[in-house]
C-alpha atoms as one frame of an Amber mdcrd trajectory, in Angstrom:
protein
 100.385 137.380  32.015 102.182 139.293  34.831  98.840 140.590  36.088  97.306
 136.850  36.231 100.532 135.513  38.003 100.035 138.554  40.617  96.230 137.533
  40.937  96.859 133.894  41.610  99.517 134.893  44.146  97.142 137.032  45.887
  94.331 134.534  46.018  96.686 131.790  47.514  98.251 134.208  50.057  94.509
 135.125  51.159  93.403 131.459  51.391  96.405 129.869  52.915  95.562 130.665
  56.387  91.940 129.692  56.410  93.169 126.323  54.721  95.702 125.767  57.432
  93.211 126.473  60.225  90.775 124.140  58.497  93.291 121.389  58.529  94.099
 121.960  62.263  90.340 121.521  62.985  90.171 118.296  61.359  92.836 116.607
  63.493  91.344 115.234  66.180  91.721 115.729  69.953  93.169 112.986  71.958
  91.956 111.927  75.424  94.159 109.199  77.000  92.392 107.642  80.312  94.974
 105.625  81.911  93.981 103.483  85.079  96.131 101.781  87.479  96.230  97.952
  88.175  93.095  97.122  86.252  92.836  93.587  85.377  90.880  92.941  82.050
  88.801  90.171  83.324  87.111  92.699  85.883  85.370  94.442  82.960  81.920
  93.488  81.382  83.683  94.017  78.057  86.279  91.402  78.753  83.808  88.826
  79.804  83.047  89.652  83.481  79.068  88.751  83.996  79.403  90.102  87.536
  81.049  93.316  86.606  79.366  96.801  86.705  81.149  98.842  84.257  78.602
 100.063  82.017  80.627 103.041  80.637  83.753 101.325  79.492  81.380  98.746
  78.283  79.681 101.365  76.145  83.196 102.659  74.995  83.883  99.013  73.653
  80.573  98.506  72.028  81.132 101.646  70.015  84.897 101.449  69.781  87.786
  99.124  68.829  88.856  96.369  71.695  92.228  94.820  71.596  91.799  91.401
  72.836  95.649  90.813  72.695  97.307  93.985  73.827 100.250  93.410  76.313
 101.977  96.147  78.530 105.724  96.171  78.302 106.592  95.997  82.200 104.579
  94.605  84.997 105.004  97.609  87.427 103.695 101.107  87.290 106.692 103.338
  86.769 108.569 101.094  84.254 105.388 100.550  82.331 104.271 104.156  81.997
 107.979 105.429  81.254 108.149 103.108  78.609 105.077 103.877  76.948 105.961
 107.716  77.051 109.524 107.004  75.547 108.656 104.310  73.206 111.554 102.444
  74.999 111.254  98.792  75.989 112.436  98.093  80.008 115.839  96.789  78.756
 116.565  99.941  77.191 115.742 102.282  80.283 117.164  99.670  82.648 113.966
  99.726  84.581 111.697  96.755  85.720 110.873  98.059  89.173 109.478 101.266
  90.489 112.982 102.291  91.893 115.143 101.064  89.491 116.273 104.438  88.270
 115.828 108.076  89.584 115.125 109.883  86.230 115.389 109.358  82.388 118.108
 111.175  80.415 117.942 114.701  79.766 116.279 115.605  76.500 114.809 112.057
  76.012 112.340 111.595  73.365 108.821 111.490  74.246 105.778 111.213  71.917
 104.014 114.365  73.867 107.167 116.456  72.558 106.590 115.351  69.160 102.880
 116.036  69.488 104.043 119.337  70.492 105.969 119.807  67.260 102.636 119.109
  65.481 100.768 121.760  67.049  99.045 119.980  69.800  98.630 121.313  73.348
  99.416 118.912  75.830  97.962 118.381  79.093  98.943 115.976  81.644  96.346
 115.282  84.898  96.537 112.898  87.690  98.755 110.462  89.432 102.404 110.591
  87.989 104.936 107.828  87.706 107.010 109.469  85.226 110.597 110.258  86.094
 111.828 113.624  84.265 115.447 114.888  84.734 114.837 118.026  86.874 118.502
 118.808  87.663 119.123 122.371  87.226 115.309 123.548  87.695 114.773 126.520
  90.044 111.308 126.192  91.815 109.797 127.624  95.006 108.459 123.991  95.972
 108.489 120.373  95.033 105.448 120.495  93.035 106.623 123.178  90.683 110.004
 121.688  90.583 108.285 118.352  89.267 105.841 120.218  86.918 108.702 121.860
  85.397 110.178 118.810  84.743 107.024 117.370  83.153 106.956 120.403  80.887
 110.478 120.658  79.741 111.320 116.782  79.677 108.001 115.196  79.251 106.376
 117.255  76.817 103.450 118.713  78.652 102.243 122.349  78.207  99.942 121.905
  81.385 100.545 119.726  84.374  98.374 118.877  87.263  99.915 115.928  89.252
 100.256 114.005  92.415 102.073 111.087  93.811  99.088 109.266  94.588  96.849
 108.166  97.509  99.316 105.684  99.359 102.193 108.159  98.986 100.212 110.944
 100.372  98.935 108.768 103.296 102.509 107.996 104.178 103.883 111.339 103.780
 100.921 113.164 105.813 101.154 110.551 108.610 105.019 111.246 108.689 104.611
 114.925 108.843 101.920 115.208 111.427 104.031 112.844 113.539 107.081 114.962
 113.223 105.701 118.446 112.684 102.167 118.464 113.663 100.857 119.726 110.450
 101.025 119.218 106.690 103.776 120.802 104.693 102.252 122.828 101.590 104.047
 122.648  98.321 105.076 118.874  98.377 101.931 117.336  96.594  98.912 119.002
  94.614  96.418 116.551  95.969  97.689 116.901  99.667  97.523 120.706  99.461
  93.737 120.496  98.218  92.860 118.074 101.153  94.793 120.263 103.656  93.144
 123.499 102.495  89.904 122.243 102.297  89.953 120.741 105.866  89.798 117.380
 104.522  93.270 115.953 105.609  91.994 114.534 109.041  89.170 112.590 107.211
  91.600 111.360 104.551  94.009 110.111 107.350  91.461 108.486 109.299  89.911
 106.291 106.525  92.824 105.432 104.065  93.413 101.688 103.965  90.752 100.862
 106.522  87.597 101.464 105.439  85.326 103.012 102.671  85.947 106.663 102.251
  83.598 109.290 103.164  85.047 111.894 100.946  82.855 113.368  98.042  83.491
 110.715  95.295  83.275 113.531  92.350  85.161 116.353  94.131  87.179 115.070
  97.078  88.240 111.557  96.718  91.633 111.501  94.345  90.009 110.295  91.192
  87.141 112.336  91.373  89.245 115.324  92.196  91.397 114.410  89.070  88.318
 114.204  86.835  86.922 117.400  88.026  90.287 119.096  87.346  90.483 117.587
  83.870  86.881 118.717  83.055  87.757 122.244  84.409  90.815 122.437  82.063
  88.642 121.667  78.891  86.094 124.278  80.088  88.482 126.876  80.048  90.691
 125.691  77.002  90.781 128.672  74.545  93.594 127.289  72.241  92.664 126.966
  68.413  95.002 123.949  68.419  93.869 120.275  68.943  94.779 119.047  72.778
  96.267 116.018  73.937  94.931 115.137  77.404  96.309 112.327  79.491  94.196
 111.637  82.501  95.792 109.400  85.003  93.286 107.648  87.491  94.672 106.345
  90.595  92.310 103.336  90.860  91.464 100.582  90.842  94.896 100.435  92.544
  95.051  99.644  96.304  93.641 100.779  98.747  90.455  99.112  98.084  88.305
 101.888  99.825  85.684 103.066  97.187  82.686 104.622  99.038  80.557 102.077
 100.961  77.694 102.224  98.326  80.082 101.007  95.556  80.959  97.979  97.968
  77.533  97.123  98.623  76.830  96.491  94.942  79.077  93.457  95.146  78.660
  89.863  96.595  81.801  88.020  97.454  80.178  84.568  95.959  80.040  86.176
  92.702  83.702  86.909  92.302  85.843  84.910  89.562  86.993  81.536  90.106
  90.410  81.522  91.760  93.159  80.295  89.281  95.196  77.270  91.389  98.709
  77.823  91.927  99.568  74.214  90.812 101.032  73.526  87.541 100.896  70.208
  85.672 104.467  69.834  84.736 107.591  71.828  85.523 107.250  73.827  88.400
 106.933  77.726  87.689 110.379  79.589  88.824 110.232  81.571  92.132 110.965
  84.704  90.378 107.783  84.448  88.827 105.931  84.307  91.810 106.852  87.232
  93.929 103.995  88.832  96.288 102.772  85.311  97.170 100.383  84.732 100.012
  98.282  82.012 101.585  95.081  83.658 102.607  91.767  81.635 102.474  89.509
  81.587  99.601  86.914  83.642 101.601  89.628  86.280 102.327  90.607  86.256
  98.453  86.777  86.787  97.413  86.321  89.774  99.917  89.307  91.284  98.435
  88.204  90.960  94.868  84.590  92.361  96.072  86.378  95.387  97.498  88.527
  95.639  94.167  85.476  95.347  91.942  83.921  98.246  93.749  87.017 100.382
  92.933  86.850  99.321  89.464  83.094 100.409  89.321  83.955 103.830  90.919
  86.561 104.288  88.254  83.927 103.705  85.730  81.657 106.309  86.903  84.747
 108.821  86.861  85.395 107.973  83.386  81.703 108.368  82.634  82.007 111.815
  84.093  84.535 113.066  81.507  83.130 111.257  78.744  79.842 112.590  79.277
  81.152 116.071  79.410  82.687 115.654  75.950  79.643 114.310  74.442  77.718
 117.584  75.334  80.540 120.005  74.054  81.984 121.097  70.626  84.549 118.011
  71.226  82.012 115.499  70.807  82.607 114.570  67.045  86.342 115.140  66.844
  87.767 113.751  70.158  89.524 110.137  70.117  89.339 108.333  73.637  91.972
 105.738  74.306  91.178 103.678  77.379  93.844 101.396  79.034  95.898 100.254
  82.228  99.308 100.269  82.880  99.207  96.383  83.966  96.843  94.237  86.018
  97.098  92.544  89.268  96.901  88.874  90.417  94.269  89.125  93.377  94.882
  85.621  94.338  95.490  83.862  90.978  98.477  81.331  90.948  98.636  82.168
  94.852  99.714  85.483  93.781  98.398  88.993  95.201 100.346  91.689  93.482
 101.983  92.285  89.789 105.654  91.918  88.747 105.116  88.605  87.072 104.035
  87.387  83.559 100.862  86.155  83.809  97.972  87.417  81.618  96.125  88.822
  84.469  99.075  91.424  84.624 100.013  91.640  81.042  96.682  92.600  79.456
  96.073  96.346  79.496  92.258  96.143  78.472  92.916  98.434  75.592  90.124
 100.381  73.929  90.328 102.986  71.182  86.855 104.914  70.750  86.419 107.134
  67.925  83.176 105.902  65.877  83.241 108.779  63.593  86.512 107.386  62.071
  86.722 103.809  63.118  84.306 100.942  62.758  83.590  98.771  65.712  85.497
  95.796  65.924  87.580  93.497  68.260  90.972  92.827  66.952  92.930  89.605
  67.973  96.222  90.627  66.478  98.740  90.942  69.281  99.981  94.425  69.969
 101.973  96.213  72.529 101.042  99.243  74.828 104.207 101.024  73.405 102.647
 100.995  69.804 100.298 103.806  71.095 103.418 106.315  70.819 103.486 105.911
  67.222  99.690 105.456  66.646  98.850 108.966  68.126 101.548 110.712  65.864
 100.129 108.874  62.958  96.571 109.966  63.670  97.785 113.433  64.227  99.118
 113.600  60.820 102.750 113.585  61.732 105.274 113.839  59.025 107.388 110.809
  57.967 110.391 112.358  59.658 108.757 112.480  63.038 107.206 109.220  62.887
 110.505 107.648  61.928 112.057 109.176  65.037 109.868 107.001  67.283 112.298
 104.781  68.876 110.150 101.467  68.662 106.364 100.507  68.201 104.206 100.311
  65.374 101.115 102.628  64.113  97.899 100.756  65.243  96.245 102.961  62.269
  96.107 100.217  59.655  94.429  97.822  62.071  91.925 100.637  63.135  90.906
 101.676  59.571  91.798  98.512  57.911  93.616 100.379  55.236  96.997  99.610
  54.540  99.348  97.069  56.207 100.287  96.757  60.005 104.060  96.841  60.426
 103.740  94.480  63.420 104.580  90.765  62.960 102.123  89.456  65.525 104.703
  88.718  68.476 104.682  91.033  71.333 107.049  91.344  74.337 106.846  92.065
  78.072 109.535  91.985  80.655 110.331  91.693  84.345 113.984  91.532  86.029
 115.687  88.439  84.354 112.545  87.267  82.508 111.080  88.036  78.817 107.707
  87.273  77.705 107.057  86.378  73.976 103.372  86.394  72.940 101.985  85.477
  69.572  98.381  85.326  70.146  98.182  81.504  70.973 101.497  80.824  72.766
 103.661  82.555  75.393 107.208  81.777  75.764 108.845  82.953  78.897 112.618
  82.956  78.683 115.148  83.077  81.434 118.781  81.897  81.224 118.131  79.074
  83.883 114.533  78.166  83.324 111.902  78.661  80.353 108.202  78.059  79.997
 105.813  77.601  77.111 102.067  78.238  77.906  99.603  76.983  75.077  96.813
  79.449  75.626  94.480  77.880  73.164  94.186  74.742  75.248  95.382  76.162
  78.715  94.153  79.924  78.803  94.672  79.729  82.793  98.424  79.331  82.204
  98.881  76.565  84.432 100.630  73.875  82.383 103.961  74.208  80.996 104.449
  72.490  77.816 107.961  73.379  76.769 109.012  69.705  76.531 105.996  68.751
  74.301 106.583  71.588  71.846 110.021  72.261  70.882 109.417  73.642  67.455
 107.314  76.495  69.047 109.765  76.919  71.829 112.686  77.409  69.268 110.725
  79.770  67.024 109.625  82.173  69.897 113.206  82.043  71.161 114.585  82.995
  67.724 112.068  85.760  67.529 113.057  87.101  70.761 116.650  87.172  69.927
 115.975  89.069  66.717 113.900  91.448  68.746 116.602  92.120  71.355 119.117
  92.855  68.729 116.641  95.254  66.646 115.529  97.218  69.758 119.098  97.664
  71.164 120.650  97.721  74.623 120.371 100.344  77.580 120.377 103.826  76.430
 122.788 106.554  78.221 122.116 109.016  80.747 119.819 107.100  82.788 120.350
 108.161  86.582 120.193 105.203  88.695 119.552 104.866  92.500
């Protein structure tokens, strides 16, 4: 008997490592592709007959499309910090890009949780995250922020930039004051300077189509090249989580000229009129108003569409690379935007409002080996992605339960088990909360509230709050319960 027990012990000991490695290999690699200011209705897969987005449309054809996903915040920085922390804007006290300087020290993030599960985490691209970098020693600002991203946000490998607009402003200021670019401030700025491209960048930005090489020199092409290089050089046995953050189709709308020539201003989507039939929309929901002509708006939309198509080509580059490598069959792609932008609808040009053009993040999850192609109408939140990737990664219940908010989308993706969400989702800007159930959107303010019936009025022009008091009361009660459950502002946020 003792010999039998000893033999069993030896067999288990000899096979435990291969079994562990096999389990690791079964867990998927995860690629996030997050884009900036993308309004869903400019994609073919969301109904745009004028769009030229073949790669994203193919992801949708073989993937899972969420028709009623919403972002939690209507600006870049609050949206992205909400996503990575699984906290709502009111938890962070952040509704605008400059509300806070940094998140609390040692804050929970889902990439940190993925690290605990054995994932190698990589960040590439435009950075809106606000890690607490106090006490970090570094030779320059790039290293300073990179170390903050590593220690506070949960990334093993970081390549990040502040974006095209910030680089343009900083470079102009530095050349005016010092006559040169000061290296060590921004990685993309250093790339341009070291490759004698800064003069071209400064002469074109904001004003005209770029002549920088679209795949290697223009910002998003540079980011995709960097991301592909990191995958080519990836030697770890652990699965990877790669978060690629593109700068487009965010302004400036200066995609290369050959992209802009593909569109006709006459084919752009119809402008949604700013008038409402009853109960005028509060002024605080109409920031960034403008009164340009329809022709001006159409030209702006044409240039924006060119940015979208350029972005689609860059998505194609990294997807094509994955399909030709060992990562082909075991990589899940999650495509989404931080929010959309108005581009003239309702007389608005920016974001920071609660119309659907801003709140729909065009969420697509592509993993055809695991998830059947479908379109899901259940309302979900962008914030749900944190718990979802942990669930897909096989995280323990302990780690899943540490996630502050959100519900795993895995039951919706697999059609197995029950989705924990109740079909009601939330978005916030300063002083206003949006409550959406798929058919109705209730926008609450202490002074003025709005109810849109999207079944009858998909353009959100008719406030029916006086006509449907029962729905108003129902959604208001749900909002009150959500606010109580999600809690107030957390401690440790560093405000300006």
